[in-house]
Amino acid sequence: MLEALAEARLALEAGEVPVGAVVVLDGEVIGRGHNLREAAQDPTAHAEILAIRQAARHLGSWRLTNADLYVTLEPCPMCAGAIVNARLRRLVFGAYDPKAGAVVSLMNLVQDRRLNHTVEVLDGICQSECAGLLQEFFQRLR
């Protein structure tokens, strides 16, 4: 989660909503990303999506079956769908997102048994640090 927090700080420095993510396989970071929606003017440039794309390129496969995703904020529905589609083994996230969270807060897309894959979830990891970055960002906007 410390690597994901480092990615979130990069987003904060760039004026983006500070969310960071890393994909880990066998103890090695194989994908990393932080929010780049503003810089890229791309609504899909969320930290999770970017980290998953990099991990898939690293492996030469879209199947990330034995990999884990660490992200500083509870994933939205788009990212939760990507997590399921990438066949990630585990999702570890920090802060909860009461407005858009699709893992705990609004719904649980990644563990919906109607889908063809479910993901183990560990939530609230380094929650205060992750939430603190988000609070800092939104205080700067005011």
XYZ file of N, CA, C and O in Angstrom:
568
model
N 0.828 -1.195 0.000
C 0.000 0.000 0.000
C 0.870 1.256 0.000
O 0.449 2.283 -0.517
N 2.073 1.127 0.521
C 2.975 2.290 0.514
C 3.323 2.714 -0.904
O 3.456 3.906 -1.191
N 3.450 1.756 -1.812
C 3.716 2.083 -3.221
C 2.509 2.776 -3.843
O 2.659 3.713 -4.634
N 1.314 2.339 -3.509
C 0.099 2.978 -4.017
C -0.016 4.393 -3.471
O -0.399 5.321 -4.200
N 0.335 4.586 -2.210
C 0.333 5.934 -1.626
C 1.339 6.841 -2.327
O 1.057 8.024 -2.559
N 2.489 6.298 -2.698
C 3.484 7.091 -3.434
C 2.914 7.527 -4.781
O 3.115 8.670 -5.221
N 2.185 6.642 -5.444
C 1.537 6.995 -6.713
C 0.482 8.080 -6.494
O 0.355 9.010 -7.294
N -0.277 7.966 -5.401
C -1.297 8.972 -5.098
C -0.660 10.343 -4.877
O -1.208 11.367 -5.300
N 0.500 10.360 -4.250
C 1.201 11.642 -4.039
C 1.630 12.263 -5.363
O 1.617 13.490 -5.521
N 2.002 11.425 -6.333
C 2.336 11.937 -7.671
C 1.115 12.599 -8.304
O 1.232 13.646 -8.949
N -0.041 11.989 -8.131
C -1.276 12.584 -8.653
C -1.553 13.918 -7.968
O -1.893 14.906 -8.633
N -1.381 13.965 -6.659
C -1.602 15.202 -5.899
C -0.699 16.318 -6.410
O -1.158 17.445 -6.651
N 0.581 16.002 -6.602
C 1.544 17.000 -7.099
C 1.177 17.504 -8.493
O 1.470 18.642 -8.840
N 0.508 16.654 -9.279
C 0.117 17.016 -10.640
C -1.253 17.695 -10.687
O -1.739 18.020 -11.768
N -1.881 17.889 -9.529
C -3.183 18.526 -9.499
C -4.344 17.598 -9.817
O -5.450 18.048 -10.095
N -4.091 16.315 -9.774
C -5.128 15.306 -10.015
C -5.688 14.824 -8.674
O -5.025 14.945 -7.642
N -6.888 14.268 -8.686
C -7.418 13.640 -7.475
C -6.417 12.562 -7.060
O -6.049 11.708 -7.876
N -5.917 12.625 -5.819
C -4.812 11.739 -5.416
C -5.219 10.298 -5.138
O -5.457 9.901 -4.002
N -5.290 9.534 -6.208
C -5.534 8.095 -6.109
C -4.368 7.405 -6.791
O -3.969 7.786 -7.896
N -3.812 6.404 -6.118
C -2.706 5.634 -6.677
C -2.990 4.151 -6.585
O -3.731 3.706 -5.705
N -2.388 3.399 -7.502
C -2.612 1.956 -7.539
C -1.359 1.240 -8.014
O -0.599 1.779 -8.824
N -1.174 0.030 -7.504
C -0.108 -0.847 -7.996
C -0.649 -2.268 -8.088
O -1.493 -2.683 -7.298
N -0.155 -2.996 -9.087
C -0.456 -4.419 -9.238
C 0.805 -5.169 -8.839
O 1.898 -4.858 -9.322
N 0.624 -6.150 -7.954
C 1.753 -6.915 -7.419
C 1.566 -8.387 -7.747
O 0.486 -8.954 -7.552
N 2.636 -8.994 -8.261
C 2.653 -10.430 -8.554
C 3.923 -11.015 -7.954
O 5.027 -10.547 -8.255
N 3.769 -12.004 -7.104
C 4.915 -12.658 -6.456
C 5.856 -11.646 -5.804
O 7.079 -11.751 -5.922
N 5.286 -10.648 -5.137
C 6.086 -9.660 -4.413
C 6.702 -8.572 -5.271
O 7.414 -7.717 -4.759
N 6.438 -8.584 -6.566
C 7.017 -7.591 -7.487
C 5.916 -6.699 -8.047
O 4.862 -7.189 -8.472
N 6.159 -5.388 -8.042
C 5.221 -4.459 -8.663
C 5.372 -4.590 -10.177
O 6.445 -4.354 -10.719
N 4.269 -4.989 -10.839
C 4.313 -5.161 -12.301
C 3.465 -4.125 -13.032
O 3.455 -4.083 -14.257
N 2.763 -3.319 -12.273
C 1.963 -2.257 -12.863
C 1.732 -1.174 -11.835
O 1.556 -1.468 -10.659
N 1.775 0.065 -12.276
C 1.517 1.175 -11.364
C 0.809 2.270 -12.121
O 0.933 2.377 -13.338
N 0.069 3.061 -11.373
C -0.628 4.174 -12.002
C -1.190 5.122 -10.968
O -1.349 4.760 -9.793
N -1.450 6.331 -11.400
C -2.159 7.317 -10.585
C -3.103 8.076 -11.497
O -2.938 8.058 -12.717
N -4.092 8.691 -10.912
C -5.094 9.385 -11.713
C -4.448 10.359 -12.682
O -3.559 11.129 -12.305
N -4.907 10.312 -13.924
C -4.430 11.221 -14.976
C -5.592 11.742 -15.821
O -5.399 12.124 -16.970
N -6.789 11.754 -15.258
C -7.963 12.174 -16.039
C -7.816 13.584 -16.583
O -8.151 13.841 -17.739
N -7.354 14.509 -15.765
C -7.225 15.901 -16.208
C -6.120 16.047 -17.243
O -6.314 16.662 -18.291
N -4.969 15.487 -16.964
C -3.831 15.614 -17.882
C -4.124 14.958 -19.226
O -3.782 15.501 -20.277
N -4.754 13.800 -19.194
C -5.028 13.060 -20.425
C -6.373 13.435 -21.048
O -6.635 13.059 -22.189
N -7.197 14.165 -20.278
C -8.567 14.441 -20.706
C -9.243 13.147 -21.153
O -9.850 13.058 -22.217
N -9.089 12.142 -20.289
C -9.589 10.792 -20.558
C -10.381 10.325 -19.340
O -9.807 10.154 -18.257
N -11.678 10.112 -19.480
C -12.481 9.690 -18.333
C -12.112 8.308 -17.798
O -12.482 7.965 -16.677
N -11.378 7.519 -18.573
C -10.972 6.193 -18.113
C -9.576 6.178 -17.498
O -9.105 5.110 -17.091
N -8.913 7.307 -17.384
C -7.535 7.354 -16.873
C -7.502 7.350 -15.344
O -6.874 8.181 -14.708
N -8.188 6.370 -14.769
C -8.143 6.161 -13.322
C -6.890 5.355 -12.977
O -6.394 4.575 -13.795
N -6.421 5.521 -11.759
C -5.208 4.839 -11.301
C -5.274 3.330 -11.527
O -4.316 2.722 -12.011
N -6.406 2.728 -11.184
C -6.542 1.276 -11.302
C -6.429 0.816 -12.749
O -5.752 -0.175 -13.033
N -7.098 1.516 -13.634
C -7.087 1.146 -15.047
C -5.663 1.214 -15.594
O -5.197 0.305 -16.292
N -4.963 2.297 -15.258
C -3.589 2.466 -15.752
C -2.658 1.391 -15.208
O -1.824 0.850 -15.941
N -2.810 1.053 -13.931
C -1.969 0.011 -13.328
C -2.276 -1.362 -13.936
O -1.358 -2.143 -14.218
N -3.550 -1.646 -14.150
C -3.944 -2.931 -14.751
C -3.404 -3.027 -16.175
O -2.876 -4.073 -16.578
N -3.512 -1.957 -16.948
C -2.994 -1.970 -18.323
C -1.488 -2.236 -18.340
O -0.999 -3.035 -19.147
N -0.751 -1.577 -17.453
C 0.701 -1.765 -17.415
C 1.042 -3.196 -17.008
O 1.956 -3.810 -17.579
N 0.320 -3.743 -16.044
C 0.574 -5.123 -15.603
C 0.294 -6.109 -16.736
O 1.061 -7.057 -16.949
N -0.787 -5.885 -17.468
C -1.121 -6.777 -18.579
C -0.047 -6.718 -19.664
O 0.341 -7.758 -20.217
N 0.451 -5.517 -19.962
C 1.546 -5.397 -20.942
C 2.793 -6.120 -20.438
O 3.474 -6.805 -21.200
N 3.084 -5.970 -19.140
C 4.259 -6.618 -18.545
C 4.188 -8.139 -18.708
O 5.196 -8.769 -19.040
N 3.014 -8.693 -18.479
C 2.852 -10.152 -18.566
C 2.567 -10.634 -19.979
O 2.669 -11.830 -20.257
N 2.159 -9.729 -20.850
C 1.754 -10.142 -22.182
C 0.458 -10.914 -22.157
O 0.211 -11.774 -23.004
N -0.389 -10.611 -21.181
C -1.663 -11.309 -21.018
C -2.639 -10.412 -20.276
O -2.252 -9.710 -19.344
N -3.902 -10.476 -20.654
C -4.918 -9.722 -19.932
C -5.330 -10.430 -18.645
O -5.957 -9.828 -17.782
N -4.975 -11.675 -18.498
C -5.328 -12.444 -17.302
C -4.285 -12.209 -16.198
O -3.152 -12.661 -16.321
N -4.702 -11.537 -15.158
C -3.808 -11.231 -14.023
C -4.186 -12.104 -12.828
O -4.234 -11.662 -11.691
N -4.410 -13.361 -13.103
C -5.025 -14.315 -12.183
C -4.394 -14.380 -10.801
O -5.095 -14.463 -9.806
N -3.108 -14.351 -10.684
C -2.452 -14.485 -9.376
C -1.924 -13.168 -8.840
O -1.123 -13.158 -7.905
N -2.387 -12.079 -9.401
C -1.894 -10.758 -8.999
C -2.881 -10.066 -8.055
O -4.073 -10.373 -8.032
N -2.353 -9.131 -7.294
C -3.134 -8.356 -6.342
C -3.049 -6.878 -6.709
O -1.993 -6.396 -7.124
N -4.159 -6.166 -6.540
C -4.214 -4.731 -6.795
C -4.333 -4.000 -5.474
O -5.212 -4.305 -4.669
N -3.435 -3.052 -5.251
C -3.478 -2.168 -4.089
C -3.859 -0.791 -4.594
O -3.209 -0.256 -5.503
N -4.895 -0.201 -4.010
C -5.346 1.123 -4.449
C -5.760 1.931 -3.227
O -6.286 1.393 -2.257
N -5.516 3.225 -3.289
C -5.733 4.081 -2.125
C -7.202 4.427 -1.888
O -7.559 4.824 -0.786
N -8.050 4.274 -2.897
C -9.468 4.604 -2.765
C -10.310 3.450 -3.299
O -9.957 2.841 -4.320
N -11.411 3.187 -2.641
C -12.345 2.156 -3.090
C -12.689 2.377 -4.565
O -13.080 3.467 -4.961
N -12.544 1.354 -5.389
C -12.801 1.502 -6.825
C -14.250 1.853 -7.168
O -15.189 1.417 -6.498
N -14.390 2.607 -8.254
C -15.692 2.962 -8.816
C -16.226 1.775 -9.619
O -15.512 0.780 -9.814
N -17.454 1.852 -10.145
C -17.975 0.735 -10.936
C -17.120 0.385 -12.152
O -16.937 -0.808 -12.454
N -16.587 1.386 -12.853
C -15.745 1.095 -14.025
C -14.511 0.296 -13.614
O -14.181 -0.726 -14.235
N -13.852 0.744 -12.573
C -12.619 0.082 -12.134
C -12.913 -1.286 -11.517
O -12.163 -2.232 -11.725
N -14.017 -1.390 -10.781
C -14.402 -2.688 -10.215
C -14.653 -3.688 -11.338
O -14.244 -4.851 -11.249
N -15.283 -3.238 -12.409
C -15.500 -4.115 -13.567
C -14.189 -4.540 -14.201
O -14.024 -5.706 -14.584
N -13.247 -3.619 -14.305
C -11.935 -3.954 -14.871
C -11.201 -4.957 -13.982
O -10.524 -5.863 -14.488
N -11.342 -4.820 -12.685
C -10.705 -5.739 -11.737
C -11.237 -7.154 -11.942
O -10.470 -8.117 -11.991
N -12.546 -7.281 -12.083
C -13.150 -8.590 -12.336
C -12.688 -9.129 -13.686
O -12.280 -10.285 -13.799
N -12.742 -8.286 -14.713
C -12.370 -8.739 -16.054
C -10.906 -9.115 -16.179
O -10.557 -9.979 -16.983
N -10.052 -8.499 -15.377
C -8.626 -8.829 -15.391
C -8.328 -10.101 -14.595
O -7.203 -10.584 -14.595
N -9.340 -10.606 -13.904
C -9.200 -11.829 -13.103
C -8.198 -11.673 -11.960
O -7.509 -12.621 -11.591
N -8.119 -10.457 -11.408
C -7.217 -10.245 -10.272
C -7.620 -11.141 -9.108
O -8.798 -11.445 -8.912
N -6.643 -11.564 -8.350
C -6.887 -12.457 -7.214
C -7.434 -11.691 -6.015
O -8.368 -12.127 -5.353
N -6.817 -10.541 -5.738
C -7.138 -9.817 -4.505
C -7.120 -8.317 -4.768
O -6.285 -7.814 -5.517
N -8.037 -7.620 -4.100
C -8.088 -6.164 -4.095
C -7.864 -5.696 -2.677
O -8.534 -6.149 -1.748
N -6.905 -4.786 -2.507
C -6.624 -4.178 -1.208
C -6.805 -2.681 -1.394
O -6.155 -2.088 -2.247
N -7.718 -2.078 -0.615
C -7.885 -0.639 -0.755
C -7.919 0.055 0.597
O -8.157 -0.565 1.619
N -7.672 1.373 0.551
C -7.565 2.166 1.770
C -8.839 2.888 2.146
O -9.603 2.429 2.982
N -9.086 4.040 1.529
C -10.225 4.883 1.889
C -11.497 4.400 1.198
O -11.462 3.877 0.088
N -12.608 4.619 1.874
C -13.916 4.282 1.314
C -14.431 5.463 0.496
O -14.117 6.620 0.781
N -15.245 5.155 -0.513
C -15.825 6.198 -1.362
C -17.348 6.102 -1.277
O -17.971 5.353 -2.026
N -17.955 6.876 -0.371
C -19.405 6.771 -0.172
C -20.232 7.225 -1.372
O -21.399 6.870 -1.478
N -19.637 7.963 -2.305
C -20.385 8.461 -3.464
C -20.258 7.574 -4.693
O -21.119 7.587 -5.564
N -19.160 6.826 -4.814
C -18.948 6.044 -6.034
C -18.345 4.668 -5.790
O -18.055 3.955 -6.740
N -18.152 4.273 -4.554
C -17.497 3.003 -4.252
C -18.328 1.794 -4.662
O -19.485 1.662 -4.251
N -17.728 0.925 -5.460
C -18.437 -0.240 -5.980
C -17.926 -1.549 -5.397
O -18.035 -2.603 -6.018
N -17.342 -1.470 -4.182
C -16.841 -2.677 -3.522
C -17.503 -2.858 -2.156
O -17.845 -3.970 -1.772
N -17.705 -1.760 -1.443
C -18.342 -1.800 -0.126
C -19.453 -0.753 -0.023
O -20.565 -1.060 0.372
N -19.152 0.471 -0.393
C -20.022 1.604 -0.090
C -21.380 1.581 -0.786
O -22.406 1.744 -0.131
N -21.429 1.425 -2.089
C -22.698 1.442 -2.824
C -23.136 0.052 -3.262
O -24.323 -0.219 -3.375
N -22.179 -0.793 -3.557
C -22.449 -2.152 -4.036
C -21.160 -2.951 -3.893
O -20.143 -2.403 -3.522
N -21.243 -4.237 -4.181
C -20.045 -5.072 -4.154
C -19.944 -5.810 -5.481
O -20.306 -6.976 -5.585
N -19.463 -5.106 -6.464
C -19.361 -5.666 -7.813
C -18.312 -6.769 -7.903
O -18.503 -7.754 -8.620
N -17.213 -6.644 -7.172
C -16.103 -7.593 -7.329
C -16.362 -8.950 -6.677
O -15.631 -9.901 -6.933
N -17.403 -9.044 -5.856
C -17.724 -10.326 -5.233
C -19.132 -10.800 -5.579
O -19.676 -11.673 -4.913
N -19.689 -10.268 -6.638
C -21.020 -10.658 -7.093
C -20.927 -12.047 -7.728
O -20.296 -12.220 -8.770
N -21.524 -13.030 -7.117
C -21.424 -14.426 -7.557
C -22.071 -14.672 -8.926
O -21.863 -15.715 -9.529
N -22.850 -13.706 -9.419
C -23.452 -13.862 -10.746
C -22.427 -13.658 -11.852
O -22.655 -14.056 -12.992
N -21.297 -13.048 -11.510
C -20.239 -12.832 -12.495
C -19.346 -14.065 -12.579
O -19.357 -14.917 -11.690
N -18.530 -14.126 -13.622
C -17.707 -15.316 -13.838
C -16.422 -15.333 -13.014
O -15.659 -16.282 -13.099
N -16.173 -14.284 -12.230
C -14.975 -14.237 -11.394
C -15.278 -13.373 -10.176
O -15.988 -12.372 -10.288
N -14.763 -13.761 -9.037
C -14.873 -12.933 -7.838
C -13.474 -12.694 -7.287
O -12.540 -13.457 -7.554
N -13.367 -11.630 -6.510
C -12.073 -11.154 -6.025
C -12.100 -11.085 -4.504
O -13.072 -10.612 -3.911
N -11.028 -11.546 -3.878
C -10.880 -11.385 -2.439
C -10.672 -9.896 -2.152
O -9.972 -9.203 -2.899
N -11.239 -9.395 -1.051
C -11.138 -7.973 -0.721
C -10.610 -7.781 0.689
O -11.081 -8.419 1.632
N -9.623 -6.884 0.810
C -9.157 -6.391 2.105
C -9.347 -4.888 2.062
O -8.757 -4.209 1.217
N -10.171 -4.353 2.945
C -10.492 -2.932 2.884
C -10.057 -2.192 4.133
O -9.802 -2.795 5.170
N -9.926 -0.876 3.996
C -9.561 -0.023 5.114
C -8.084 -0.059 5.473
O -7.694 0.392 6.544
N -7.232 -0.550 4.575
C -5.794 -0.648 4.841
C -5.158 0.735 4.651
O -5.328 1.360 3.611
N -4.457 1.214 5.670
C -3.867 2.572 5.665
C -4.938 3.623 5.373
O -4.688 4.631 4.693
N -6.116 3.398 5.891
C -7.269 4.250 5.600
C -7.004 5.714 5.919
O -7.319 6.594 5.115
N -6.435 6.018 7.074
C -6.250 7.426 7.456
C -5.271 8.141 6.531
O -5.501 9.297 6.142
N -4.197 7.458 6.114
C -3.240 8.078 5.190
C -3.874 8.325 3.828
O -3.688 9.372 3.218
N -4.625 7.334 3.353
C -5.274 7.453 2.045
C -6.327 8.558 2.055
O -6.373 9.392 1.144
N -7.146 8.588 3.080
C -8.183 9.618 3.198
C -7.561 10.992 3.392
O -8.073 11.991 2.881
N -6.442 11.040 4.114
C -5.767 12.316 4.357
C -5.319 12.990 3.077
O -5.426 14.224 2.935
N -4.811 12.225 2.125
C -4.405 12.802 0.832
C -5.600 13.383 0.093
O -5.512 14.463 -0.499
N -6.709 12.680 0.130
C -7.915 13.165 -0.529
C -8.423 14.440 0.144
O -8.779 15.413 -0.533
N -8.418 14.462 1.467
C -8.849 15.655 2.199
C -7.952 16.851 1.874
O -8.440 17.964 1.665
N -6.651 16.610 1.816
C -5.709 17.681 1.475
C -6.011 18.250 0.091
O -6.038 19.462 -0.100
N -6.253 17.370 -0.867
C -6.554 17.806 -2.230
C -7.805 18.674 -2.265
O -7.804 19.767 -2.848
N -8.876 18.230 -1.640
C -10.134 18.961 -1.716
C -10.096 20.240 -0.892
O -10.754 21.223 -1.243
N -9.295 20.282 0.173
C -9.108 21.533 0.917
C -8.382 22.571 0.077
O -8.688 23.750 0.143
N -7.437 22.127 -0.732
C -6.715 23.049 -1.621
C -7.642 23.678 -2.642
O -7.424 24.813 -3.072
N -8.669 22.927 -3.066
C -9.612 23.443 -4.064
C -10.511 24.543 -3.499
O -10.987 25.385 -4.250
N -10.721 24.507 -2.196
C -11.632 25.483 -1.573
C -10.991 26.779 -1.333
O -10.191 27.384 -1.341
